[in-house]
Amino acid sequence: MRKFLAIGHHGPVDPELGLRIADVAVDWISARLADGTFDCLYSMAGGGRMIVANVDSEETLLAMLRAAPDAPREWTFTELFDGIEVIRKYVESMRSENA
């Protein structure tokens, strides 16, 4: 399983649409948080959303988010890595080069 940061933004949402999808969206998001698909989800000022997700690929994540009962938004993805592990591997590679 890979970890991704997903950031999405949308424009104005029709209030009727927002009200219709709000309850379903809360249930859908809560299920993804409960099953570990999402580590966290935050809303941002101006209609933005930030998610840390655990999925096999960007394509899987994009398909999941496009199928979500939520306002359509444009998404960008960045793969995330364990920061401590990245530093350890860097130090190990530098020591190997200088040995």
Short mmCIF file of N, CA, C and O in Angstrom, two decimals:
data_model
loop_
_atom_site.label_atom_id
_atom_site.label_comp_id
_atom_site.label_asym_id
_atom_site.label_seq_id
_atom_site.Cartn_x
_atom_site.Cartn_y
_atom_site.Cartn_z
N MET A 1 0.86 -1.18 0.00
CA MET A 1 0.00 0.00 0.00
C MET A 1 0.90 1.23 0.00
O MET A 1 1.87 1.30 0.74
N ARG A 2 0.55 2.19 -0.81
CA ARG A 2 1.30 3.45 -0.89
C ARG A 2 0.49 4.54 -0.21
O ARG A 2 -0.71 4.42 -0.03
N LYS A 3 1.18 5.62 0.17
CA LYS A 3 0.53 6.74 0.86
C LYS A 3 0.61 7.96 -0.04
O LYS A 3 1.67 8.25 -0.59
N PHE A 4 -0.51 8.68 -0.17
CA PHE A 4 -0.58 9.86 -1.01
C PHE A 4 -1.20 11.03 -0.26
O PHE A 4 -2.13 10.86 0.53
N LEU A 5 -0.69 12.22 -0.56
CA LEU A 5 -1.32 13.46 -0.17
C LEU A 5 -2.17 13.90 -1.36
O LEU A 5 -1.66 14.01 -2.48
N ALA A 6 -3.45 14.10 -1.13
CA ALA A 6 -4.36 14.57 -2.17
C ALA A 6 -4.87 15.95 -1.76
O ALA A 6 -5.35 16.13 -0.64
N ILE A 7 -4.74 16.91 -2.67
CA ILE A 7 -5.26 18.26 -2.42
C ILE A 7 -6.19 18.60 -3.57
O ILE A 7 -5.83 18.47 -4.74
N GLY A 8 -7.42 18.98 -3.20
CA GLY A 8 -8.42 19.29 -4.22
C GLY A 8 -9.13 20.59 -3.92
O GLY A 8 -9.29 20.98 -2.76
N HIS A 9 -9.54 21.26 -4.99
CA HIS A 9 -10.26 22.53 -4.87
C HIS A 9 -11.48 22.49 -5.79
O HIS A 9 -11.46 21.85 -6.83
N HIS A 10 -12.52 23.17 -5.38
CA HIS A 10 -13.71 23.31 -6.22
C HIS A 10 -14.20 24.75 -6.17
O HIS A 10 -13.84 25.50 -5.27
N GLY A 11 -15.00 25.08 -7.14
CA GLY A 11 -15.60 26.40 -7.18
C GLY A 11 -16.87 26.44 -6.35
O GLY A 11 -17.11 25.55 -5.53
N PRO A 12 -17.69 27.44 -6.56
CA PRO A 12 -18.94 27.56 -5.81
C PRO A 12 -19.82 26.32 -6.01
O PRO A 12 -19.87 25.74 -7.09
N VAL A 13 -20.47 25.91 -4.94
CA VAL A 13 -21.37 24.75 -4.96
C VAL A 13 -22.79 25.25 -4.76
O VAL A 13 -23.05 26.03 -3.84
N ASP A 14 -23.68 24.79 -5.61
CA ASP A 14 -25.10 25.11 -5.46
C ASP A 14 -25.56 24.67 -4.07
O ASP A 14 -25.33 23.51 -3.68
N PRO A 15 -26.19 25.54 -3.29
CA PRO A 15 -26.59 25.18 -1.93
C PRO A 15 -27.50 23.95 -1.87
O PRO A 15 -27.38 23.14 -0.95
N GLU A 16 -28.38 23.79 -2.84
CA GLU A 16 -29.25 22.60 -2.83
C GLU A 16 -28.43 21.33 -3.01
O GLU A 16 -28.67 20.34 -2.34
N LEU A 17 -27.48 21.36 -3.94
CA LEU A 17 -26.61 20.21 -4.14
C LEU A 17 -25.79 19.94 -2.88
O LEU A 17 -25.69 18.79 -2.43
N GLY A 18 -25.25 20.98 -2.30
CA GLY A 18 -24.46 20.83 -1.08
C GLY A 18 -25.24 20.17 0.03
O GLY A 18 -24.74 19.26 0.71
N LEU A 19 -26.46 20.57 0.21
CA LEU A 19 -27.30 19.99 1.25
C LEU A 19 -27.64 18.53 0.95
O LEU A 19 -27.61 17.68 1.84
N ARG A 20 -27.91 18.23 -0.33
CA ARG A 20 -28.25 16.85 -0.71
C ARG A 20 -27.10 15.88 -0.48
O ARG A 20 -27.32 14.74 -0.08
N ILE A 21 -25.87 16.32 -0.74
CA ILE A 21 -24.75 15.40 -0.65
C ILE A 21 -24.06 15.41 0.72
O ILE A 21 -23.30 14.51 1.03
N ALA A 22 -24.36 16.40 1.56
CA ALA A 22 -23.63 16.55 2.82
C ALA A 22 -23.73 15.32 3.72
O ALA A 22 -22.71 14.79 4.18
N ASP A 23 -24.93 14.83 3.98
CA ASP A 23 -25.09 13.68 4.88
C ASP A 23 -24.41 12.44 4.31
O ASP A 23 -23.73 11.70 5.03
N VAL A 24 -24.58 12.21 3.02
CA VAL A 24 -23.98 11.04 2.38
C VAL A 24 -22.45 11.17 2.39
O VAL A 24 -21.73 10.19 2.63
N ALA A 25 -21.97 12.38 2.14
CA ALA A 25 -20.52 12.61 2.13
C ALA A 25 -19.92 12.35 3.51
O ALA A 25 -18.85 11.74 3.61
N VAL A 26 -20.58 12.78 4.56
CA VAL A 26 -20.08 12.54 5.91
C VAL A 26 -19.98 11.04 6.18
O VAL A 26 -18.97 10.56 6.71
N ASP A 27 -20.99 10.29 5.80
CA ASP A 27 -20.96 8.83 5.99
C ASP A 27 -19.84 8.19 5.17
O ASP A 27 -19.13 7.31 5.64
N TRP A 28 -19.70 8.63 3.92
CA TRP A 28 -18.68 8.07 3.02
C TRP A 28 -17.28 8.35 3.56
O TRP A 28 -16.43 7.47 3.63
N ILE A 29 -17.03 9.59 3.97
CA ILE A 29 -15.73 9.98 4.51
C ILE A 29 -15.45 9.22 5.81
O ILE A 29 -14.35 8.70 6.01
N SER A 30 -16.44 9.15 6.69
CA SER A 30 -16.27 8.46 7.97
C SER A 30 -15.89 6.99 7.76
O SER A 30 -15.04 6.45 8.49
N ALA A 31 -16.49 6.35 6.77
CA ALA A 31 -16.16 4.94 6.47
C ALA A 31 -14.72 4.81 6.01
O ALA A 31 -14.02 3.85 6.39
N ARG A 32 -14.21 5.75 5.19
CA ARG A 32 -12.82 5.70 4.72
C ARG A 32 -11.84 5.96 5.86
O ARG A 32 -10.76 5.38 5.90
N LEU A 33 -12.21 6.82 6.79
CA LEU A 33 -11.36 7.06 7.96
C LEU A 33 -11.35 5.82 8.87
O LEU A 33 -10.30 5.41 9.36
N ALA A 34 -12.51 5.19 9.04
CA ALA A 34 -12.62 4.02 9.92
C ALA A 34 -11.87 2.81 9.37
O ALA A 34 -11.27 2.06 10.14
N ASP A 35 -11.88 2.63 8.04
CA ASP A 35 -11.22 1.44 7.48
C ASP A 35 -9.75 1.65 7.15
O ASP A 35 -9.06 0.76 6.66
N GLY A 36 -9.22 2.87 7.43
CA GLY A 36 -7.81 3.15 7.22
C GLY A 36 -7.44 3.59 5.82
O GLY A 36 -6.26 3.83 5.54
N THR A 37 -8.43 3.71 4.93
CA THR A 37 -8.12 4.22 3.59
C THR A 37 -7.61 5.65 3.68
O THR A 37 -6.69 6.02 2.97
N PHE A 38 -8.23 6.44 4.54
CA PHE A 38 -7.78 7.81 4.80
C PHE A 38 -7.16 7.86 6.19
O PHE A 38 -7.74 7.35 7.15
N ASP A 39 -5.97 8.47 6.30
CA ASP A 39 -5.39 8.76 7.61
C ASP A 39 -6.05 9.99 8.20
O ASP A 39 -6.27 10.07 9.41
N CYS A 40 -6.31 10.97 7.35
CA CYS A 40 -6.94 12.20 7.79
C CYS A 40 -7.57 12.91 6.60
O CYS A 40 -7.25 12.62 5.45
N LEU A 41 -8.48 13.81 6.90
CA LEU A 41 -9.13 14.64 5.88
C LEU A 41 -9.39 16.00 6.52
O LEU A 41 -9.95 16.07 7.61
N TYR A 42 -8.92 17.04 5.85
CA TYR A 42 -9.14 18.40 6.33
C TYR A 42 -9.77 19.22 5.21
O TYR A 42 -9.46 19.02 4.04
N SER A 43 -10.64 20.14 5.61
CA SER A 43 -11.18 21.11 4.66
C SER A 43 -10.36 22.38 4.77
O SER A 43 -9.83 22.70 5.85
N MET A 44 -10.26 23.10 3.66
CA MET A 44 -9.49 24.33 3.63
C MET A 44 -10.41 25.49 3.24
O MET A 44 -11.42 25.28 2.55
N ALA A 45 -10.06 26.66 3.66
CA ALA A 45 -10.83 27.84 3.31
C ALA A 45 -10.93 27.95 1.79
O ALA A 45 -9.97 27.65 1.07
N GLY A 46 -12.08 28.34 1.30
CA GLY A 46 -12.26 28.56 -0.12
C GLY A 46 -12.65 27.32 -0.91
O GLY A 46 -12.59 27.32 -2.13
N GLY A 47 -13.05 26.25 -0.23
CA GLY A 47 -13.51 25.06 -0.95
C GLY A 47 -12.43 24.04 -1.23
O GLY A 47 -12.53 23.27 -2.18
N GLY A 48 -11.42 24.00 -0.40
CA GLY A 48 -10.34 23.03 -0.60
C GLY A 48 -10.46 21.86 0.34
O GLY A 48 -11.13 21.91 1.36
N ARG A 49 -9.80 20.78 -0.03
CA ARG A 49 -9.77 19.58 0.79
C ARG A 49 -8.39 18.97 0.72
O ARG A 49 -7.75 18.96 -0.33
N MET A 50 -7.89 18.46 1.86
CA MET A 50 -6.60 17.79 1.92
C MET A 50 -6.82 16.43 2.57
O MET A 50 -7.44 16.33 3.62
N ILE A 51 -6.31 15.38 1.90
CA ILE A 51 -6.48 14.01 2.38
C ILE A 51 -5.13 13.32 2.36
O ILE A 51 -4.35 13.49 1.41
N VAL A 52 -4.85 12.53 3.38
CA VAL A 52 -3.74 11.58 3.33
C VAL A 52 -4.40 10.21 3.21
O VAL A 52 -5.19 9.80 4.07
N ALA A 53 -4.09 9.52 2.09
CA ALA A 53 -4.78 8.27 1.76
C ALA A 53 -3.78 7.13 1.57
O ALA A 53 -2.65 7.35 1.15
N ASN A 54 -4.25 5.93 1.84
CA ASN A 54 -3.49 4.70 1.68
C ASN A 54 -4.15 3.87 0.58
O ASN A 54 -5.20 3.27 0.80
N VAL A 55 -3.54 3.87 -0.60
CA VAL A 55 -4.09 3.18 -1.77
C VAL A 55 -2.96 2.60 -2.59
O VAL A 55 -1.79 2.90 -2.36
N ASP A 56 -3.31 1.78 -3.58
CA ASP A 56 -2.30 1.15 -4.43
C ASP A 56 -1.69 2.09 -5.45
O ASP A 56 -0.55 1.92 -5.85
N SER A 57 -2.47 3.09 -5.92
CA SER A 57 -1.98 3.95 -6.99
C SER A 57 -2.75 5.27 -7.02
O SER A 57 -3.84 5.38 -6.44
N GLU A 58 -2.17 6.23 -7.73
CA GLU A 58 -2.87 7.50 -7.96
C GLU A 58 -4.18 7.27 -8.70
O GLU A 58 -5.18 7.92 -8.42
N GLU A 59 -4.16 6.36 -9.65
CA GLU A 59 -5.36 6.07 -10.45
C GLU A 59 -6.49 5.56 -9.57
O GLU A 59 -7.64 5.95 -9.73
N THR A 60 -6.14 4.67 -8.63
CA THR A 60 -7.15 4.15 -7.69
C THR A 60 -7.72 5.27 -6.85
O THR A 60 -8.94 5.36 -6.66
N LEU A 61 -6.86 6.15 -6.35
CA LEU A 61 -7.30 7.26 -5.52
C LEU A 61 -8.18 8.21 -6.32
O LEU A 61 -9.24 8.64 -5.85
N LEU A 62 -7.77 8.54 -7.53
CA LEU A 62 -8.56 9.45 -8.35
C LEU A 62 -9.94 8.86 -8.63
O LEU A 62 -10.95 9.57 -8.52
N ALA A 63 -10.00 7.58 -8.98
CA ALA A 63 -11.29 6.94 -9.24
C ALA A 63 -12.17 6.98 -7.99
O ALA A 63 -13.38 7.27 -8.08
N MET A 64 -11.59 6.73 -6.84
CA MET A 64 -12.34 6.75 -5.58
C MET A 64 -12.89 8.14 -5.30
O MET A 64 -14.06 8.31 -4.96
N LEU A 65 -12.06 9.16 -5.47
CA LEU A 65 -12.48 10.53 -5.18
C LEU A 65 -13.51 11.04 -6.18
O LEU A 65 -14.42 11.78 -5.82
N ARG A 66 -13.37 10.64 -7.43
CA ARG A 66 -14.37 11.06 -8.44
C ARG A 66 -15.72 10.40 -8.20
O ARG A 66 -16.75 10.97 -8.56
N ALA A 67 -15.71 9.20 -7.60
CA ALA A 67 -16.96 8.50 -7.33
C ALA A 67 -17.58 8.91 -5.99
O ALA A 67 -18.70 8.51 -5.69
N ALA A 68 -16.86 9.69 -5.21
CA ALA A 68 -17.34 10.10 -3.89
C ALA A 68 -18.56 10.99 -3.99
O ALA A 68 -18.69 11.78 -4.94
N PRO A 69 -19.46 10.89 -3.02
CA PRO A 69 -20.63 11.77 -2.99
C PRO A 69 -20.21 13.15 -2.46
O PRO A 69 -20.43 13.48 -1.30
N ASP A 70 -19.56 13.91 -3.30
CA ASP A 70 -19.00 15.18 -2.88
C ASP A 70 -18.99 16.13 -4.08
O ASP A 70 -19.14 15.69 -5.22
N ALA A 71 -18.76 17.39 -3.81
CA ALA A 71 -18.66 18.36 -4.90
C ALA A 71 -17.46 18.00 -5.78
O ALA A 71 -16.40 17.67 -5.26
N PRO A 72 -17.62 18.03 -7.09
CA PRO A 72 -16.48 17.73 -7.97
C PRO A 72 -15.35 18.73 -7.75
O PRO A 72 -15.59 19.91 -7.53
N ARG A 73 -14.15 18.23 -7.78
CA ARG A 73 -13.00 19.11 -7.59
C ARG A 73 -11.83 18.60 -8.40
O ARG A 73 -11.81 17.46 -8.82
N GLU A 74 -10.89 19.49 -8.64
CA GLU A 74 -9.64 19.13 -9.32
C GLU A 74 -8.66 18.66 -8.24
O GLU A 74 -8.49 19.35 -7.23
N TRP A 75 -8.01 17.53 -8.47
CA TRP A 75 -7.10 16.95 -7.48
C TRP A 75 -5.66 16.96 -7.96
O TRP A 75 -5.40 16.77 -9.14
N THR A 76 -4.75 17.15 -7.03
CA THR A 76 -3.33 16.91 -7.28
C THR A 76 -2.86 15.91 -6.22
O THR A 76 -3.33 15.93 -5.07
N PHE A 77 -1.93 15.03 -6.62
CA PHE A 77 -1.44 13.98 -5.73
C PHE A 77 0.07 14.06 -5.60
O PHE A 77 0.77 14.35 -6.57
N THR A 78 0.55 13.76 -4.41
CA THR A 78 1.97 13.64 -4.15
C THR A 78 2.16 12.38 -3.32
O THR A 78 1.50 12.22 -2.28
N GLU A 79 3.05 11.48 -3.77
CA GLU A 79 3.30 10.28 -2.98
C GLU A 79 4.13 10.67 -1.75
O GLU A 79 5.05 11.49 -1.84
N LEU A 80 3.80 10.08 -0.62
CA LEU A 80 4.47 10.35 0.64
C LEU A 80 5.30 9.14 1.06
O LEU A 80 4.94 8.00 0.76
N PHE A 81 6.39 9.41 1.76
CA PHE A 81 7.27 8.36 2.26
C PHE A 81 7.57 8.62 3.73
O PHE A 81 7.56 9.77 4.17
N ASP A 82 7.88 7.58 4.46
CA ASP A 82 8.27 7.71 5.86
C ASP A 82 9.53 8.56 5.93
O ASP A 82 10.59 8.16 5.43
N GLY A 83 9.44 9.72 6.54
CA GLY A 83 10.55 10.66 6.56
C GLY A 83 11.78 10.14 7.27
O GLY A 83 12.91 10.33 6.80
N ILE A 84 11.61 9.46 8.37
CA ILE A 84 12.75 8.91 9.11
C ILE A 84 13.45 7.86 8.26
O ILE A 84 14.69 7.81 8.19
N GLU A 85 12.69 7.01 7.58
CA GLU A 85 13.28 5.97 6.74
C GLU A 85 14.05 6.58 5.57
O GLU A 85 15.12 6.09 5.20
N VAL A 86 13.53 7.64 4.99
CA VAL A 86 14.23 8.32 3.90
C VAL A 86 15.58 8.85 4.39
O VAL A 86 16.61 8.69 3.72
N ILE A 87 15.59 9.46 5.56
CA ILE A 87 16.84 10.00 6.11
C ILE A 87 17.82 8.87 6.41
O ILE A 87 19.01 8.97 6.09
N ARG A 88 17.33 7.78 6.98
CA ARG A 88 18.21 6.64 7.29
C ARG A 88 18.85 6.09 6.01
O ARG A 88 20.05 5.78 6.00
N LYS A 89 18.06 5.94 4.97
CA LYS A 89 18.60 5.42 3.70
C LYS A 89 19.62 6.38 3.10
O LYS A 89 20.63 5.96 2.54
N TYR A 90 19.36 7.67 3.23
CA TYR A 90 20.30 8.68 2.73
C TYR A 90 21.63 8.56 3.46
O TYR A 90 22.70 8.53 2.85
N VAL A 91 21.57 8.50 4.78
CA VAL A 91 22.80 8.41 5.58
C VAL A 91 23.55 7.13 5.22
O VAL A 91 24.77 7.16 5.03
N GLU A 92 22.83 6.03 5.10
CA GLU A 92 23.46 4.75 4.73
C GLU A 92 24.14 4.84 3.36
O GLU A 92 25.28 4.38 3.19
N SER A 93 23.47 5.45 2.40
CA SER A 93 24.07 5.56 1.06
C SER A 93 25.29 6.46 1.07
O SER A 93 26.28 6.18 0.40
N MET A 94 25.26 7.53 1.86
CA MET A 94 26.40 8.43 1.93
C MET A 94 27.60 7.74 2.61
O MET A 94 28.73 7.91 2.19
N ARG A 95 27.31 6.97 3.64
CA ARG A 95 28.39 6.25 4.32
C ARG A 95 29.00 5.20 3.41
O ARG A 95 30.21 4.99 3.43
N SER A 96 28.17 4.52 2.60
CA SER A 96 28.65 3.50 1.67
C SER A 96 29.56 4.13 0.60
O SER A 96 30.57 3.55 0.23
N GLU A 97 29.18 5.31 0.13
CA GLU A 97 29.98 6.00 -0.89
C GLU A 97 31.33 6.45 -0.36
O GLU A 97 32.32 6.51 -1.08
N ASN A 98 31.36 6.80 0.92
CA ASN A 98 32.58 7.33 1.52
C ASN A 98 33.43 6.27 2.22
O ASN A 98 34.42 6.59 2.85
N ALA A 99 33.00 5.02 2.15
CA ALA A 99 33.74 3.95 2.84
C ALA A 99 34.94 3.49 2.04
O ALA A 99 35.11 3.64 0.89
#
